[in-house]
CSV table of C-alpha atoms in Angstrom, one decimal:
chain,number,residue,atom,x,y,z
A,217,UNK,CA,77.1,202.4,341.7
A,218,UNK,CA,78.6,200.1,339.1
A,219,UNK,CA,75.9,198.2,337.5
A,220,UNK,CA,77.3,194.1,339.1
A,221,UNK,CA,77.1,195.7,342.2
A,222,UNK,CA,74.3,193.9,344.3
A,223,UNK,CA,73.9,195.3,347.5
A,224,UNK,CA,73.2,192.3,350.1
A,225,UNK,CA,69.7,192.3,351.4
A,226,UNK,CA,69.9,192.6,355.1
A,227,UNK,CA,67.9,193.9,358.5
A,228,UNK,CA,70.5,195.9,359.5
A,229,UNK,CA,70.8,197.9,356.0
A,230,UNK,CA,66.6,198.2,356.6
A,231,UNK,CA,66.9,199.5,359.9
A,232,UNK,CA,69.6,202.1,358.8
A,233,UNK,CA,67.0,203.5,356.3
A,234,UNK,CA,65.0,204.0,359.2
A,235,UNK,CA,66.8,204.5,362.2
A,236,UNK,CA,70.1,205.2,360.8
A,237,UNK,CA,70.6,208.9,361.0
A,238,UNK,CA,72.1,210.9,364.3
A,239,UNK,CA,69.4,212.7,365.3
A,240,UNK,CA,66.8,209.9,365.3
A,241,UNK,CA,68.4,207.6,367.7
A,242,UNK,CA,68.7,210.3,369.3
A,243,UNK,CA,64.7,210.7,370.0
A,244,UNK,CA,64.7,207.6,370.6
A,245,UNK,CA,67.2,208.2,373.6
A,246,UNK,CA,65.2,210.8,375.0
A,247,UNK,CA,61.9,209.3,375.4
A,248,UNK,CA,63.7,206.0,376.5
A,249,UNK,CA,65.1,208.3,379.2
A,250,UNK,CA,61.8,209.7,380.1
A,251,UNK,CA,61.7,213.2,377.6
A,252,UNK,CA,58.4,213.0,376.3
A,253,UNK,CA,57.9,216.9,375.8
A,254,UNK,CA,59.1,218.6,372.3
A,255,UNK,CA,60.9,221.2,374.1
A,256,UNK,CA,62.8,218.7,375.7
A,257,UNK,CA,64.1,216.6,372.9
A,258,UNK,CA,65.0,219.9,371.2
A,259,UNK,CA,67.3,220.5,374.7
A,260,UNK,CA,68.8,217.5,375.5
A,261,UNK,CA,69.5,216.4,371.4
A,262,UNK,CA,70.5,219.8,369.8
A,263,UNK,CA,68.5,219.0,366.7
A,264,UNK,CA,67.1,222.5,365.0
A,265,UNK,CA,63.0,221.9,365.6
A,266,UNK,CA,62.5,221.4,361.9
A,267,UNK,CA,64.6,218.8,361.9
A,268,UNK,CA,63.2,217.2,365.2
A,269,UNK,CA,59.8,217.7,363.8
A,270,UNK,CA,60.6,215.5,360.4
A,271,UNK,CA,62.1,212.7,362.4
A,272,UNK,CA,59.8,212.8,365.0
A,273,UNK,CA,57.0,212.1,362.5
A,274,UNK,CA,59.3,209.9,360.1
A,275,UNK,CA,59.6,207.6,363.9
A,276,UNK,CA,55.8,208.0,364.2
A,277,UNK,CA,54.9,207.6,361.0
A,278,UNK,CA,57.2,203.8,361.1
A,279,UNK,CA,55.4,203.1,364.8
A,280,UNK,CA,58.2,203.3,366.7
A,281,UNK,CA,57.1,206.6,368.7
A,282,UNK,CA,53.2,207.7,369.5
A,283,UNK,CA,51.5,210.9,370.3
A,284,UNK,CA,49.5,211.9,373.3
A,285,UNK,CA,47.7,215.2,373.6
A,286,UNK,CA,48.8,216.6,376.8
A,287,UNK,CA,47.3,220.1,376.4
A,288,UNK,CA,44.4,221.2,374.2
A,289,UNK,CA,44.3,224.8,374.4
A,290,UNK,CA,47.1,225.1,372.9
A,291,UNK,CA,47.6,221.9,371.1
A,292,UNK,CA,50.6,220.3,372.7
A,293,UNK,CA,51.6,216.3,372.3
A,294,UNK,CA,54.2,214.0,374.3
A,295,UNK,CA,55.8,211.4,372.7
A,296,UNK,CA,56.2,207.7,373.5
A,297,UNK,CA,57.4,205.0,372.8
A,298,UNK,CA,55.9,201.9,371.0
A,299,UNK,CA,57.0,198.5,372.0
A,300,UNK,CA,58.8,198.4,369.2
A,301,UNK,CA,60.2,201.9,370.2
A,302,UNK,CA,61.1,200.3,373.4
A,303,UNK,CA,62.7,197.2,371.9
A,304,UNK,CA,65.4,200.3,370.1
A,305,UNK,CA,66.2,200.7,373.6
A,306,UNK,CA,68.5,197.7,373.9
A,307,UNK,CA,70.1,199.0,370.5
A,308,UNK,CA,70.9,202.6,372.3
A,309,UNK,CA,71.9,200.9,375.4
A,310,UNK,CA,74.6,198.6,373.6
A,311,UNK,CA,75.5,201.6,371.3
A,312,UNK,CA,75.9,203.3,375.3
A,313,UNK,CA,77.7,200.4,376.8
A,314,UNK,CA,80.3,200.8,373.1
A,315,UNK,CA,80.5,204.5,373.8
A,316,UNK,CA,81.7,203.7,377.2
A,317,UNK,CA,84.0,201.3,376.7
A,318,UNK,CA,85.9,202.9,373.3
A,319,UNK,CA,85.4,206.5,373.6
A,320,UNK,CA,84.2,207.6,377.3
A,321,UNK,CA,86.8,204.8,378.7
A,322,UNK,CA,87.8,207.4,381.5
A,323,UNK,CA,84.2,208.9,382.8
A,324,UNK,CA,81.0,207.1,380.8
A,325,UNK,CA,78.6,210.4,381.0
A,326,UNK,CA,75.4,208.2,381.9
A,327,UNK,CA,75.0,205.2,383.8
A,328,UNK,CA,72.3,203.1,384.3
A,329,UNK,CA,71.1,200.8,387.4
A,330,UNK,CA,69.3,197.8,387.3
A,331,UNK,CA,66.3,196.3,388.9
A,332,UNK,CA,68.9,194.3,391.0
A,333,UNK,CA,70.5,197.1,392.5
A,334,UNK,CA,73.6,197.1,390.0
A,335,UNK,CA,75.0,199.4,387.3
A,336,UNK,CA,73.7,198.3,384.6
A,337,UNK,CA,76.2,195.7,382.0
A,338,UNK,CA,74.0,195.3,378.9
A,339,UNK,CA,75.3,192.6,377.1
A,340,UNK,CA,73.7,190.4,374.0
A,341,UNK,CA,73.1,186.9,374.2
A,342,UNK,CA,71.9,184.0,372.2
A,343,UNK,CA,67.5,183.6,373.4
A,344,UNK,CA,68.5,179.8,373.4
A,345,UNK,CA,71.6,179.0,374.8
A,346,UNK,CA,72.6,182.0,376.8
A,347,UNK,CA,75.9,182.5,375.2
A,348,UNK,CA,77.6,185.4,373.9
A,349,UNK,CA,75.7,186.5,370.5
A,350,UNK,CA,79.8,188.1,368.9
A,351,UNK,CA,81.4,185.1,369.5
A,352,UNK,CA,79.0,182.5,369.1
A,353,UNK,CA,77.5,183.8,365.6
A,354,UNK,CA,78.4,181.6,362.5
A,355,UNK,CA,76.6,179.7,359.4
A,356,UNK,CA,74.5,182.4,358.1
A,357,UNK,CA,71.5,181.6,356.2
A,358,UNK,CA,68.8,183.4,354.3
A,359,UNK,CA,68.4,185.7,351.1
A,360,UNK,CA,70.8,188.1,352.2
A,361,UNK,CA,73.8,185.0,352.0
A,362,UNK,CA,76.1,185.5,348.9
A,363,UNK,CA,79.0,183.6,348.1
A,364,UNK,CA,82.2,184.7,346.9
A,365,UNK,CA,81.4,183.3,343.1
């Protein structure tokens, strides 16, 4: 990196450190979906159990997924989500609702209903005014601002 080079401090360069790589969001999928059981993550995600076991524990380890013994003899664990785990599920269900819209256009491979009774439309929206959060986001502010100077 060329020594001026000052990377921007920011959330979503954070989150990347943590949540950034395939196969972890991918955990994250399958226990938002209701796979709690190792086997089962290893099935659904493709990840090699080495590498399941690493991010499993990095996720753990950041309180985003916890433990629960479900067998003793021998000792077996599903997996569950924290609230903050489950607050990752509106990230995988806009990363879902992308998917669908730019790459599975034709036939989405997973769709979702809602409490209401529809197919699911996530969409993201400003806590105080209702409006769209893409359109209506301006005037940054914060330590992570730089100007052009």
């Amino acid at each position: 990196m060329p020594k001026d080079t000052r990377p921007r401090p920011c959330s979503v360069a954070d989150t990347l450190d943590l949540v950034g790589e395939r196969w972890t969001l991918l955990v994250v999928r399958e226990i938002f979906h209701g796979v709690r059981r190792f086997d089962g993550i290893v099935r659904n995600t493709g990840a090699s159990r080495d590498i399941l076991t690493t991010r499993l524990r990095k996720l753990e380890g950041a309180g985003i997924v916890r433990r629960e013994p479900y067998s003793d003899h021998p000792p077996r664990f599903e997996y569950h989500l924290t609230p903050a785990g489950r607050e990752l599920g509106d990230v995988i269900l806009t990363l879902m609702k992308w998917g669908d819209r730019h790459i599975n256009a034709d036939d989405p491979p997973v769709r979702w209903k809602h409490t209401c009774g529809e197919t699911l439309d996530p969409v993201v929206v400003c806590a105080h005014c209702g409006g769209p959060a893409g359109t209506g986001a301006h005037s940054p502010t914060g330590r992570g601002v730089y100007s052009d100077q």
